GROMACS .gro file of C-alpha atoms in nm:
model
  508
    1MET     CA    1  -6.113   8.115   0.964
    2SER     CA    2  -5.878   8.431   1.069
    3THR     CA    3  -5.723   8.589   0.759
    4THR     CA    4  -5.688   8.957   0.847
    5SER     CA    5  -5.331   9.029   0.766
    6LEU     CA    6  -5.334   8.819   0.443
    7PRO     CA    7  -5.338   8.995   0.110
    8ARG     CA    8  -5.608   9.010  -0.107
    9LEU     CA    9  -5.523   8.789  -0.396
   10PRO     CA   10  -5.451   8.869  -0.781
   11SER     CA   11  -5.686   8.854  -1.056
   12PRO     CA   12  -5.590   8.582  -1.300
   13ALA     CA   13  -5.797   8.745  -1.584
   14ARG     CA   14  -5.477   8.847  -1.761
   15ALA     CA   15  -5.223   8.581  -1.634
   16ALA     CA   16  -5.123   8.482  -1.995
   17ALA     CA   17  -4.966   8.810  -2.045
   18LEU     CA   18  -4.787   8.796  -1.760
   19ARG     CA   19  -4.678   8.414  -1.815
   20ALA     CA   20  -4.537   8.513  -2.152
   21ALA     CA   21  -4.355   8.811  -1.991
   22LEU     CA   22  -4.190   8.568  -1.733
   23LEU     CA   23  -4.103   8.310  -2.000
   24ALA     CA   24  -3.947   8.568  -2.226
   25ALA     CA   25  -3.720   8.690  -1.916
   26GLY     CA   26  -3.584   8.352  -1.894
   27PHE     CA   27  -3.789   8.320  -1.526
   28THR     CA   28  -3.802   7.935  -1.544
   29ALA     CA   29  -3.668   7.648  -1.330
   30ASP     CA   30  -3.357   7.595  -1.554
   31GLY     CA   31  -3.325   7.974  -1.605
   32LEU     CA   32  -3.294   7.978  -1.213
   33LEU     CA   33  -3.036   7.723  -1.211
   34ASP     CA   34  -2.834   7.904  -1.480
   35LEU     CA   35  -2.834   8.256  -1.299
   36LEU     CA   36  -2.818   8.141  -0.943
   37GLY     CA   37  -2.607   7.805  -0.978
   38ALA     CA   38  -2.632   7.504  -0.794
   39PRO     CA   39  -2.519   7.617  -0.438
   40ALA     CA   40  -2.741   7.903  -0.432
   41TYR     CA   41  -3.039   7.740  -0.585
   42ALA     CA   42  -2.990   7.463  -0.334
   43ALA     CA   43  -2.993   7.723  -0.033
   44LEU     CA   44  -3.314   7.863  -0.162
   45ALA     CA   45  -3.473   7.522  -0.043
   46ARG     CA   46  -3.306   7.575   0.301
   47SER     CA   47  -3.474   7.906   0.306
   48GLU     CA   48  -3.150   8.067   0.272
   49THR     CA   49  -3.148   8.376   0.073
   50VAL     CA   50  -2.821   8.556   0.111
   51PRO     CA   51  -2.625   8.334  -0.178
   52ALA     CA   52  -2.926   8.420  -0.425
   53LEU     CA   53  -2.913   8.786  -0.340
   54ARG     CA   54  -2.556   8.792  -0.418
   55ALA     CA   55  -2.604   8.601  -0.741
   56THR     CA   56  -2.905   8.890  -0.848
   57ARG     CA   57  -2.684   9.196  -0.827
   58GLY     CA   58  -2.712   9.278  -1.182
   59ASP     CA   59  -2.957   9.479  -1.378
   60GLY     CA   60  -3.081   9.216  -1.590
   61PRO     CA   61  -3.460   9.145  -1.635
   62LEU     CA   62  -3.404   8.798  -1.463
   63GLU     CA   63  -3.214   8.928  -1.164
   64GLY     CA   64  -3.527   9.156  -1.101
   65LEU     CA   65  -3.791   8.900  -1.093
   66VAL     CA   66  -3.587   8.678  -0.866
   67ARG     CA   67  -3.579   8.936  -0.635
   68LEU     CA   68  -3.898   9.027  -0.657
   69PHE     CA   69  -4.094   8.701  -0.651
   70LEU     CA   70  -3.842   8.453  -0.503
   71LEU     CA   71  -3.658   8.672  -0.252
   72GLN     CA   72  -3.951   8.946  -0.194
   73ARG     CA   73  -3.745   9.238  -0.199
   74PRO     CA   74  -3.853   9.568  -0.355
   75VAL     CA   75  -3.746   9.641  -0.704
   76PRO     CA   76  -3.751   9.974  -0.871
   77TYR     CA   77  -4.028  10.026  -1.113
   78ASP     CA   78  -3.820  10.136  -1.414
   79ARG     CA   79  -3.604   9.778  -1.355
   80ALA     CA   80  -3.948   9.581  -1.298
   81ALA     CA   81  -4.066   9.730  -1.617
   82LEU     CA   82  -3.787   9.583  -1.806
   83ALA     CA   83  -3.950   9.259  -1.765
   84LEU     CA   84  -4.319   9.272  -1.681
   85PRO     CA   85  -4.616   9.469  -1.786
   86VAL     CA   86  -4.614   9.665  -1.487
   87GLU     CA   87  -4.929   9.853  -1.495
   88GLU     CA   88  -5.138   9.572  -1.575
   89ALA     CA   89  -4.955   9.364  -1.285
   90LEU     CA   90  -5.027   9.650  -1.044
   91ALA     CA   91  -5.397   9.658  -1.170
   92ASP     CA   92  -5.446   9.307  -1.169
   93GLY     CA   93  -5.271   9.291  -0.791
   94TRP     CA   94  -4.983   9.059  -0.849
   95LEU     CA   95  -4.754   9.373  -0.742
   96ARG     CA   96  -4.836   9.661  -0.534
   97ARG     CA   97  -4.662  10.015  -0.543
   98ALA     CA   98  -4.431  10.212  -0.283
   99GLY     CA   99  -4.293  10.508  -0.382
  100ASP     CA  100  -4.075  10.446  -0.673
  101ASP     CA  101  -4.048  10.078  -0.601
  102VAL     CA  102  -4.289   9.772  -0.663
  103HIS     CA  103  -4.326   9.485  -0.409
  104ALA     CA  104  -4.460   9.132  -0.505
  105VAL     CA  105  -4.791   9.040  -0.344
  106VAL     CA  106  -4.772   8.675  -0.369
  107ASP     CA  107  -4.457   8.433  -0.412
  108VAL     CA  108  -4.444   8.313  -0.767
  109ARG     CA  109  -4.195   8.015  -0.793
  110PRO     CA  110  -4.078   7.852  -1.132
  111TYR     CA  111  -4.156   7.486  -1.114
  112GLY     CA  112  -4.047   7.227  -1.389
  113GLY     CA  113  -4.313   6.976  -1.515
  114PRO     CA  114  -4.225   6.641  -1.571
  115ASP     CA  115  -4.184   6.662  -1.958
  116GLY     CA  116  -3.988   6.988  -1.930
  117GLU     CA  117  -4.305   7.197  -1.903
  118ASP     CA  118  -4.256   7.548  -1.766
  119TRP     CA  119  -4.477   7.579  -1.485
  120PHE     CA  120  -4.536   7.847  -1.143
  121ILE     CA  121  -4.669   7.773  -0.829
  122VAL     CA  122  -4.838   8.079  -0.670
  123SER     CA  123  -4.869   8.078  -0.280
  124ASP     CA  124  -4.831   8.338   0.012
  125LEU     CA  125  -4.528   8.548   0.062
  126GLY     CA  126  -4.259   8.368   0.261
  127CYS     CA  127  -4.438   8.045   0.245
  128ALA     CA  128  -4.289   7.842  -0.068
  129VAL     CA  129  -3.977   7.688   0.113
  130GLY     CA  130  -3.928   7.536   0.453
  131GLY     CA  131  -3.636   7.561   0.642
  132ALA     CA  132  -3.541   7.594   1.016
  133GLY     CA  133  -3.679   7.968   1.011
  134GLY     CA  134  -4.030   7.847   0.989
  135ILE     CA  135  -4.255   7.967   0.753
  136GLY     CA  136  -4.300   8.303   0.778
  137SER     CA  137  -4.668   8.343   0.865
  138ARG     CA  138  -4.888   8.159   1.128
  139GLU     CA  139  -5.212   8.304   0.995
  140GLU     CA  140  -5.449   8.045   1.000
  141GLY     CA  141  -5.573   8.044   0.627
  142VAL     CA  142  -5.190   8.082   0.488
  143VAL     CA  143  -5.135   7.873   0.181
  144LEU     CA  144  -4.832   7.722   0.121
  145GLY     CA  145  -4.625   7.675  -0.192
  146VAL     CA  146  -4.406   7.380  -0.313
  147GLY     CA  147  -4.219   7.164  -0.084
  148GLY     CA  148  -4.073   6.812  -0.041
  149ALA     CA  149  -4.393   6.649   0.057
  150SER     CA  150  -4.594   6.809  -0.254
  151THR     CA  151  -4.309   6.683  -0.479
  152THR     CA  152  -4.305   6.349  -0.330
  153LEU     CA  153  -4.665   6.285  -0.388
  154ALA     CA  154  -4.636   6.426  -0.738
  155GLY     CA  155  -4.358   6.158  -0.809
  156ILE     CA  156  -4.537   5.848  -0.673
  157THR     CA  157  -4.859   5.942  -0.864
  158VAL     CA  158  -4.979   5.693  -1.160
  159ARG     CA  159  -4.974   5.912  -1.458
  160THR     CA  160  -5.211   5.727  -1.699
  161PRO     CA  161  -5.450   5.902  -1.904
  162VAL     CA  162  -5.784   5.903  -1.700
  163GLY     CA  163  -6.143   6.068  -1.750
  164SER     CA  164  -6.156   6.236  -1.403
  165ALA     CA  165  -5.923   6.337  -1.116
  166LEU     CA  166  -5.965   6.481  -0.782
  167ASP     CA  167  -5.719   6.653  -0.556
  168VAL     CA  168  -5.835   6.683  -0.196
  169GLY     CA  169  -5.688   6.961  -0.004
  170THR     CA  170  -5.547   7.108  -0.297
  171GLY     CA  171  -5.338   7.375  -0.150
  172SER     CA  172  -5.157   7.603  -0.408
  173GLY     CA  173  -5.269   7.356  -0.690
  174ILE     CA  174  -4.938   7.160  -0.737
  175GLN     CA  175  -5.148   6.797  -0.781
  176ALA     CA  176  -5.410   6.966  -0.959
  177LEU     CA  177  -5.156   7.097  -1.225
  178HIS     CA  178  -5.010   6.767  -1.265
  179ALA     CA  179  -5.328   6.568  -1.309
  180ALA     CA  180  -5.447   6.857  -1.561
  181GLN     CA  181  -5.187   6.709  -1.798
  182HIS     CA  182  -5.347   6.368  -1.798
  183ALA     CA  183  -5.702   6.385  -1.677
  184THR     CA  184  -5.988   6.526  -1.897
  185ARG     CA  185  -6.165   6.657  -1.615
  186VAL     CA  186  -6.002   6.781  -1.290
  187THR     CA  187  -6.164   6.861  -0.952
  188ALA     CA  188  -5.986   7.015  -0.667
  189THR     CA  189  -6.119   7.072  -0.322
  190ASP     CA  190  -5.981   7.289   0.011
  191VAL     CA  191  -6.120   7.382   0.326
  192ASN     CA  192  -5.964   7.701   0.276
  193PRO     CA  193  -6.132   7.925   0.007
  194ARG     CA  194  -5.791   8.114  -0.045
  195ALA     CA  195  -5.642   7.769  -0.133
  196LEU     CA  196  -5.857   7.750  -0.399
  197ASP     CA  197  -5.809   8.115  -0.534
  198PHE     CA  198  -5.461   8.026  -0.535
  199THR     CA  199  -5.509   7.684  -0.701
  200ARG     CA  200  -5.701   7.899  -0.972
  201LEU     CA  201  -5.372   8.135  -1.015
  202THR     CA  202  -5.123   7.862  -1.028
  203LEU     CA  203  -5.329   7.695  -1.328
  204ALA     CA  204  -5.379   8.030  -1.490
  205LEU     CA  205  -5.008   8.133  -1.491
  206SER     CA  206  -4.893   7.809  -1.593
  207GLY     CA  207  -5.122   7.792  -1.903
  208ALA     CA  208  -5.313   7.495  -1.766
  209PRO     CA  209  -5.706   7.405  -1.802
  210GLU     CA  210  -5.925   7.541  -1.541
  211ALA     CA  211  -6.031   7.291  -1.275
  212GLU     CA  212  -6.373   7.267  -1.086
  213LEU     CA  213  -6.305   7.403  -0.744
  214LEU     CA  214  -6.508   7.318  -0.452
  215THR     CA  215  -6.486   7.434  -0.094
  216GLY     CA  216  -6.521   7.162   0.186
  217SER     CA  217  -6.350   6.923   0.375
  218LEU     CA  218  -6.241   6.577   0.246
  219PHE     CA  219  -6.500   6.445   0.038
  220GLU     CA  220  -6.793   6.614   0.166
  221PRO     CA  221  -6.779   6.885  -0.162
  222VAL     CA  222  -6.814   6.592  -0.413
  223GLY     CA  223  -7.115   6.403  -0.282
  224ASP     CA  224  -7.115   6.073  -0.414
  225ALA     CA  225  -6.902   6.153  -0.742
  226THR     CA  226  -6.639   5.908  -0.806
  227TYR     CA  227  -6.310   5.906  -0.986
  228ASP     CA  228  -6.061   5.733  -1.190
  229LEU     CA  229  -5.768   5.884  -0.965
  230ILE     CA  230  -5.762   6.055  -0.626
  231VAL     CA  231  -5.466   6.256  -0.467
  232SER     CA  232  -5.400   6.425  -0.160
  233ASN     CA  233  -5.138   6.568   0.039
  234PRO     CA  234  -5.377   6.635   0.348
  235PRO     CA  235  -5.297   6.825   0.664
  236PHE     CA  236  -5.155   6.528   0.790
  237VAL     CA  237  -4.980   6.666   1.114
  238ILE     CA  238  -5.071   6.507   1.449
  239SER     CA  239  -5.111   6.788   1.679
  240PRO     CA  240  -5.321   6.938   1.980
  241GLY     CA  241  -5.564   7.137   1.797
  242ALA     CA  242  -5.617   7.282   1.471
  243ARG     CA  243  -5.397   7.589   1.485
  244LEU     CA  244  -5.277   7.602   1.108
  245THR     CA  245  -5.505   7.501   0.830
  246TYR     CA  246  -5.235   7.381   0.617
  247ARG     CA  247  -5.106   7.148   0.804
  248ASP     CA  248  -5.324   7.056   1.124
  249GLY     CA  249  -5.630   6.819   1.026
  250GLY     CA  250  -5.837   6.939   1.329
  251MET     CA  251  -5.920   6.580   1.411
  252GLY     CA  252  -5.773   6.361   1.712
  253GLY     CA  253  -5.472   6.184   1.659
  254ASP     CA  254  -5.447   6.026   1.300
  255ASP     CA  255  -5.809   6.022   1.241
  256LEU     CA  256  -5.814   6.259   0.952
  257CYS     CA  257  -5.548   6.053   0.768
  258ARG     CA  258  -5.779   5.731   0.830
  259ALA     CA  259  -6.099   5.908   0.715
  260LEU     CA  260  -5.923   6.008   0.428
  261VAL     CA  261  -5.815   5.661   0.333
  262ARG     CA  262  -6.118   5.462   0.455
  263GLN     CA  263  -6.377   5.712   0.257
  264ALA     CA  264  -6.184   5.720  -0.058
  265GLY     CA  265  -6.284   5.334  -0.166
  266ASP     CA  266  -6.644   5.462  -0.233
  267ARG     CA  267  -6.505   5.733  -0.446
  268LEU     CA  268  -6.314   5.540  -0.667
  269ASN     CA  269  -6.403   5.398  -1.024
  270PRO     CA  270  -6.316   5.043  -1.077
  271GLY     CA  271  -5.939   5.025  -1.157
  272GLY     CA  272  -5.886   5.377  -1.002
  273TYR     CA  273  -5.630   5.491  -0.814
  274ALA     CA  274  -5.613   5.691  -0.465
  275GLN     CA  275  -5.246   5.812  -0.355
  276PHE     CA  276  -5.197   5.992  -0.032
  277LEU     CA  277  -4.943   6.100   0.209
  278ALA     CA  278  -4.986   6.045   0.553
  279ASN     CA  279  -4.885   6.043   0.936
  280TRP     CA  280  -4.977   5.751   1.178
  281GLN     CA  281  -4.963   5.698   1.533
  282HIS     CA  282  -4.717   5.419   1.685
  283VAL     CA  283  -4.957   5.327   1.957
  284GLU     CA  284  -4.795   5.127   2.291
  285GLY     CA  285  -4.952   4.752   2.245
  286GLU     CA  286  -5.054   4.795   1.908
  287ASP     CA  287  -4.871   4.672   1.576
  288TRP     CA  288  -4.852   4.981   1.324
  289HIS     CA  289  -4.894   4.751   1.027
  290ASP     CA  290  -5.214   4.618   1.169
  291ARG     CA  291  -5.317   4.991   1.219
  292LEU     CA  292  -5.279   5.075   0.871
  293ARG     CA  293  -5.446   4.761   0.756
  294SER     CA  294  -5.761   4.835   0.942
  295TRP     CA  295  -5.762   5.184   0.742
  296VAL     CA  296  -5.815   5.001   0.402
  297PRO     CA  297  -6.148   5.001   0.280
  298GLU     CA  298  -6.338   4.720   0.103
  299GLY     CA  299  -6.279   4.640  -0.239
  300CYS     CA  300  -5.950   4.781  -0.270
  301ASP     CA  301  -5.582   4.679  -0.301
  302ALA     CA  302  -5.310   4.853  -0.081
  303TRP     CA  303  -4.964   4.922  -0.078
  304ILE     CA  304  -4.854   5.146   0.216
  305VAL     CA  305  -4.466   5.235   0.249
  306GLN     CA  306  -4.343   5.381   0.573
  307ARG     CA  307  -4.066   5.617   0.502
  308ASP     CA  308  -3.981   5.767   0.837
  309VAL     CA  309  -4.024   5.747   1.213
  310GLN     CA  310  -3.986   5.992   1.451
  311ASP     CA  311  -3.987   5.994   1.831
  312VAL     CA  312  -4.286   6.206   1.988
  313THR     CA  313  -3.993   6.458   2.094
  314GLN     CA  314  -3.826   6.472   1.741
  315TYR     CA  315  -4.194   6.501   1.598
  316ALA     CA  316  -4.319   6.800   1.826
  317GLU     CA  317  -4.001   7.005   1.797
  318LEU     CA  318  -3.998   6.957   1.399
  319TRP     CA  319  -4.370   7.113   1.381
  320LEU     CA  320  -4.278   7.383   1.657
  321ARG     CA  321  -4.027   7.498   1.439
  322ASP     CA  322  -4.233   7.485   1.128
  323ALA     CA  323  -4.454   7.737   1.290
  324GLY     CA  324  -4.165   7.951   1.410
  325ASP     CA  325  -4.266   7.880   1.795
  326HIS     CA  326  -3.858   7.846   1.869
  327ARG     CA  327  -3.832   8.204   1.794
  328GLU     CA  328  -4.074   8.320   2.078
  329ASP     CA  329  -4.045   8.359   2.432
  330PRO     CA  330  -3.918   8.022   2.565
  331GLU     CA  331  -4.160   7.970   2.830
  332ALA     CA  332  -4.433   8.010   2.561
  333TYR     CA  333  -4.232   7.770   2.339
  334ALA     CA  334  -4.224   7.540   2.644
  335ARG     CA  335  -4.624   7.525   2.720
  336ARG     CA  336  -4.650   7.471   2.399
  337TYR     CA  337  -4.415   7.182   2.360
  338GLU     CA  338  -4.571   7.035   2.694
  339ALA     CA  339  -4.907   7.052   2.520
  340TRP     CA  340  -4.780   6.832   2.230
  341LEU     CA  341  -4.632   6.590   2.476
  342ASP     CA  342  -4.948   6.579   2.693
  343GLU     CA  343  -5.140   6.489   2.369
  344PHE     CA  344  -4.909   6.189   2.298
  345GLU     CA  345  -4.917   6.078   2.641
  346ALA     CA  346  -5.290   6.049   2.638
  347ARG     CA  347  -5.273   5.854   2.329
  348LYS     CA  348  -5.035   5.640   2.447
  349THR     CA  349  -4.832   5.731   2.113
  350LYS     CA  350  -4.478   5.623   2.122
  351SER     CA  351  -4.374   5.748   1.772
  352ILE     CA  352  -4.500   5.896   1.442
  353GLY     CA  353  -4.466   5.711   1.124
  354PHE     CA  354  -4.469   5.900   0.756
  355GLY     CA  355  -4.529   5.757   0.446
  356TRP     CA  356  -4.711   5.664   0.122
  357ILE     CA  357  -5.058   5.493   0.084
  358THR     CA  358  -5.173   5.399  -0.232
  359LEU     CA  359  -5.536   5.223  -0.310
  360ARG     CA  360  -5.650   5.044  -0.626
  361ARG     CA  361  -5.996   4.971  -0.659
  362THR     CA  362  -6.036   4.612  -0.792
  363ASP     CA  363  -6.345   4.431  -0.576
  364ALA     CA  364  -6.139   4.134  -0.591
  365ALA     CA  365  -6.230   3.835  -0.367
  366VAL     CA  366  -5.908   3.848  -0.174
  367ALA     CA  367  -5.740   4.210  -0.142
  368SER     CA  368  -5.362   4.225  -0.173
  369ILE     CA  369  -5.284   4.468   0.117
  370VAL     CA  370  -4.866   4.493   0.139
  371VAL     CA  371  -4.785   4.738   0.427
  372GLU     CA  372  -4.407   4.782   0.462
  373GLU     CA  373  -4.088   4.988   0.609
  374TRP     CA  374  -3.865   5.131   0.338
  375PRO     CA  375  -3.667   5.422   0.458
  376HIS     CA  376  -3.376   5.380   0.180
  377SER     CA  377  -3.330   5.608  -0.117
  378VAL     CA  378  -3.560   5.562  -0.423
  379GLU     CA  379  -3.538   5.670  -0.768
  380GLN     CA  380  -3.840   5.946  -0.862
  381PRO     CA  381  -4.064   5.949  -1.042
  382LEU     CA  382  -4.220   5.618  -0.899
  383GLY     CA  383  -4.546   5.624  -1.061
  384ASP     CA  384  -4.483   5.333  -1.315
  385THR     CA  385  -4.312   5.157  -1.013
  386VAL     CA  386  -4.649   5.185  -0.835
  387ARG     CA  387  -4.844   5.079  -1.136
  388ALA     CA  388  -4.622   4.778  -1.186
  389HIS     CA  389  -4.641   4.680  -0.814
  390PHE     CA  390  -5.028   4.631  -0.853
  391ALA     CA  391  -4.984   4.449  -1.217
  392ARG     CA  392  -4.756   4.204  -1.023
  393GLN     CA  393  -5.022   4.153  -0.729
  394ASP     CA  394  -5.275   4.054  -0.991
  395TYR     CA  395  -5.055   3.820  -1.150
  396LEU     CA  396  -4.981   3.623  -0.828
  397ARG     CA  397  -5.318   3.663  -0.691
  398GLU     CA  398  -5.420   3.458  -1.032
  399HIS     CA  399  -5.161   3.184  -1.041
  400ASP     CA  400  -5.088   2.913  -0.778
  401ASP     CA  401  -4.773   2.748  -0.735
  402ALA     CA  402  -4.851   2.495  -1.030
  403ALA     CA  403  -4.912   2.792  -1.248
  404LEU     CA  404  -4.586   2.990  -1.149
  405LEU     CA  405  -4.391   2.679  -1.255
  406GLU     CA  406  -4.539   2.687  -1.595
  407GLY     CA  407  -4.500   3.059  -1.630
  408TYR     CA  408  -4.223   3.228  -1.802
  409PHE     CA  409  -4.004   3.527  -1.619
  410ARG     CA  410  -3.750   3.808  -1.720
  411LEU     CA  411  -3.528   3.936  -1.470
  412VAL     CA  412  -3.601   4.309  -1.466
  413GLU     CA  413  -3.341   4.545  -1.625
  414GLU     CA  414  -3.057   4.706  -1.416
  415VAL     CA  415  -3.091   4.411  -1.159
  416VAL     CA  416  -2.712   4.336  -1.074
  417GLN     CA  417  -2.603   4.033  -0.859
  418GLU     CA  418  -2.358   4.117  -0.566
  419GLN     CA  419  -2.177   3.816  -0.407
  420VAL     CA  420  -2.081   3.828  -0.030
  421GLY     CA  421  -1.815   3.646   0.162
  422ALA     CA  422  -1.477   3.647   0.319
  423PRO     CA  423  -1.176   3.759   0.057
  424GLY     CA  424  -1.058   3.446  -0.159
  425ALA     CA  425  -1.329   3.191  -0.026
  426GLU     CA  426  -1.431   2.970  -0.301
  427ASP     CA  427  -1.803   3.012  -0.235
  428PRO     CA  428  -1.977   3.328  -0.146
  429GLU     CA  429  -2.140   3.331   0.216
  430HIS     CA  430  -2.465   3.470   0.033
  431VAL     CA  431  -2.583   3.639  -0.300
  432VAL     CA  432  -2.743   3.977  -0.319
  433LEU     CA  433  -2.988   4.068  -0.605
  434ARG     CA  434  -3.003   4.489  -0.612
  435GLN     CA  435  -3.241   4.707  -0.795
  436ASN     CA  436  -3.096   5.035  -0.960
  437ARG     CA  437  -3.418   5.151  -1.054
  438GLY     CA  438  -3.730   5.235  -0.889
  439MET     CA  439  -3.763   5.130  -0.531
  440ARG     CA  440  -3.383   5.015  -0.550
  441ARG     CA  441  -3.435   4.701  -0.341
  442ALA     CA  442  -3.209   4.450  -0.214
  443THR     CA  443  -3.283   4.105  -0.151
  444LYS     CA  444  -3.085   3.802  -0.034
  445VAL     CA  445  -3.110   3.483  -0.225
  446ASP     CA  446  -2.937   3.125  -0.228
  447THR     CA  447  -2.742   2.982  -0.513
  448VAL     CA  448  -3.031   2.840  -0.677
  449GLY     CA  449  -3.234   3.128  -0.631
  450ALA     CA  450  -2.943   3.344  -0.824
  451GLY     CA  451  -2.879   3.097  -1.075
  452PHE     CA  452  -3.303   3.084  -1.154
  453ALA     CA  453  -3.310   3.460  -1.155
  454GLY     CA  454  -2.990   3.477  -1.401
  455VAL     CA  455  -3.124   3.255  -1.634
  456CYS     CA  456  -3.489   3.395  -1.672
  457ASP     CA  457  -3.499   3.568  -2.012
  458GLY     CA  458  -3.858   3.459  -2.109
  459SER     CA  459  -3.738   3.169  -2.331
  460LEU     CA  460  -3.801   2.884  -2.080
  461SER     CA  461  -4.074   2.812  -1.812
  462ALA     CA  462  -3.980   2.851  -1.472
  463GLY     CA  463  -4.030   2.444  -1.428
  464ARG     CA  464  -3.778   2.354  -1.710
  465ILE     CA  465  -3.537   2.616  -1.569
  466LEU     CA  466  -3.563   2.447  -1.214
  467ASP     CA  467  -3.540   2.102  -1.383
  468ALA     CA  468  -3.206   2.192  -1.536
  469ILE     CA  469  -3.056   2.372  -1.238
  470ALA     CA  470  -3.133   2.046  -1.022
  471HIS     CA  471  -2.943   1.825  -1.290
  472LEU     CA  472  -2.644   2.063  -1.251
  473VAL     CA  473  -2.662   2.078  -0.854
  474GLU     CA  474  -2.757   1.702  -0.813
  475GLU     CA  475  -3.100   1.755  -0.645
  476ASP     CA  476  -3.407   1.599  -0.670
  477PRO     CA  477  -3.595   1.807  -0.931
  478VAL     CA  478  -3.935   1.726  -0.754
  479VAL     CA  479  -3.810   1.866  -0.415
  480LEU     CA  480  -3.679   2.171  -0.601
  481ARG     CA  481  -4.001   2.221  -0.741
  482ASP     CA  482  -4.187   2.183  -0.434
  483ARG     CA  483  -3.980   2.427  -0.251
  484THR     CA  484  -3.898   2.703  -0.510
  485PRO     CA  485  -4.233   2.860  -0.590
  486GLU     CA  486  -4.208   3.079  -0.261
  487ALA     CA  487  -3.885   3.231  -0.360
  488ILE     CA  488  -3.994   3.304  -0.727
  489ARG     CA  489  -4.320   3.472  -0.551
  490LEU     CA  490  -4.117   3.691  -0.349
  491LEU     CA  491  -3.897   3.782  -0.646
  492VAL     CA  492  -4.202   3.862  -0.869
  493GLU     CA  493  -4.373   4.049  -0.571
  494GLN     CA  494  -4.085   4.271  -0.498
  495GLY     CA  495  -4.014   4.350  -0.868
  496PHE     CA  496  -3.689   4.142  -0.961
  497LEU     CA  497  -3.850   3.907  -1.178
  498GLU     CA  498  -4.144   4.011  -1.410
  499PRO     CA  499  -4.386   3.747  -1.611
  500ALA     CA  500  -4.319   3.729  -1.983
  501VAL     CA  501  -4.487   3.624  -2.262
  502PRO     CA  502  -4.329   3.296  -2.422
  503ALA     CA  503  -4.178   3.367  -2.746
  504GLU     CA  504  -4.350   3.210  -3.036
  505PRO     CA  505  -4.166   2.954  -3.247
  506SER     CA  506  -4.005   3.023  -3.564
  507GLN     CA  507  -4.184   2.892  -3.839
  508PRO     CA  508  -3.932   2.661  -4.065
   0.00000   0.00000   0.00000
């Protein structure tokens, strides 16, 4: 692995003192937003630094820290000393001195935890944010900081207390940092040793417990160990070769993601979750749903959500720009572009899907495997939504149609009903139930389905509600009971209805 021009990393030995200084200066996610303002703060996520430079023209400690660690500009020694123990930071390798100025050796980025924690993600310089300009380095061993994929995975992860958690391909350590808040023991692995060093820095500077850090690919470093939670934002990019360690898996096509998912089943404890981001090929003559179902290991339920699809030209351009190849000689860019298209043509790949994969170890006789496309907006965090999805699958697996009719249900909070039809029409053409939380699904129902959902408050069984509806619409209750369980099952599966425990009758 070539790391010739990458800097030597700091020592975490006195990270607690540095953390205290950063917090005292207000170098936090909230502090940045207050200082920069929303437009300049958002511009940083697009790799645009001019607004932030304008907002940090002052001489205060916080302005100096932003310029030093986020914008990677030299800061006069005396100015840095207003906010930091500069000599210790120089000695430990967080800073380097050039004349009267000091420079950051690594990117230190404030990151707000889910419960208001003040954390810091440490990465290579210029590699904390993406954007059209590329990451700023094409060294094979470069380690990136926080990006959209990182925060997406953190948001969908189930956050129940667990005994053990594993972060595969930890990078700068953001997933391990989250896991440390609800797991007794955290293990983080990466094929890149520098990534493990960055994870150590991220945990130390964030005041989090240390993790077990192991070098190696996929599950090889952990042997036969099993875990209650496995997470991974792997190098999922489908590319011609393993050019950049942080993104290119080095296996053909989507084989790395497939191997990661297939091997996870044997590493999960009963009831444990494995959650991944992944790319997958849409191959000529093959249904992508079937492709992904074939990845699911035995003994696991799965929920796979495709969030986006790109044709092969869009996909190639995205990752060529990510590496900054568009800034090179046009002929070299064209050759690399051709190589990507040759790879896709050889594999009969039409397009590339991106999404989330969640496994849960159940060892049920019949697995629940849901593969769907949902490109619409969702409400993060979704960890509780993911956990509720699998709880509903358990309920539906254990209840046949007769049991559903005997069951009690409650309409989930913040579900609204929309009636769609021509203006002035007496009856709507159709009724839509819409969620305002979680996945924000919408589903079309008939008048019976709308009436049924509206009455569900946990006080009457489904069968009794249908009998009452049958009386109102003058329909045979037996016929209505026969045809409605399928609709009830769909409303439960999609999270519009939740099973309810009937209230105990009041004592006289």
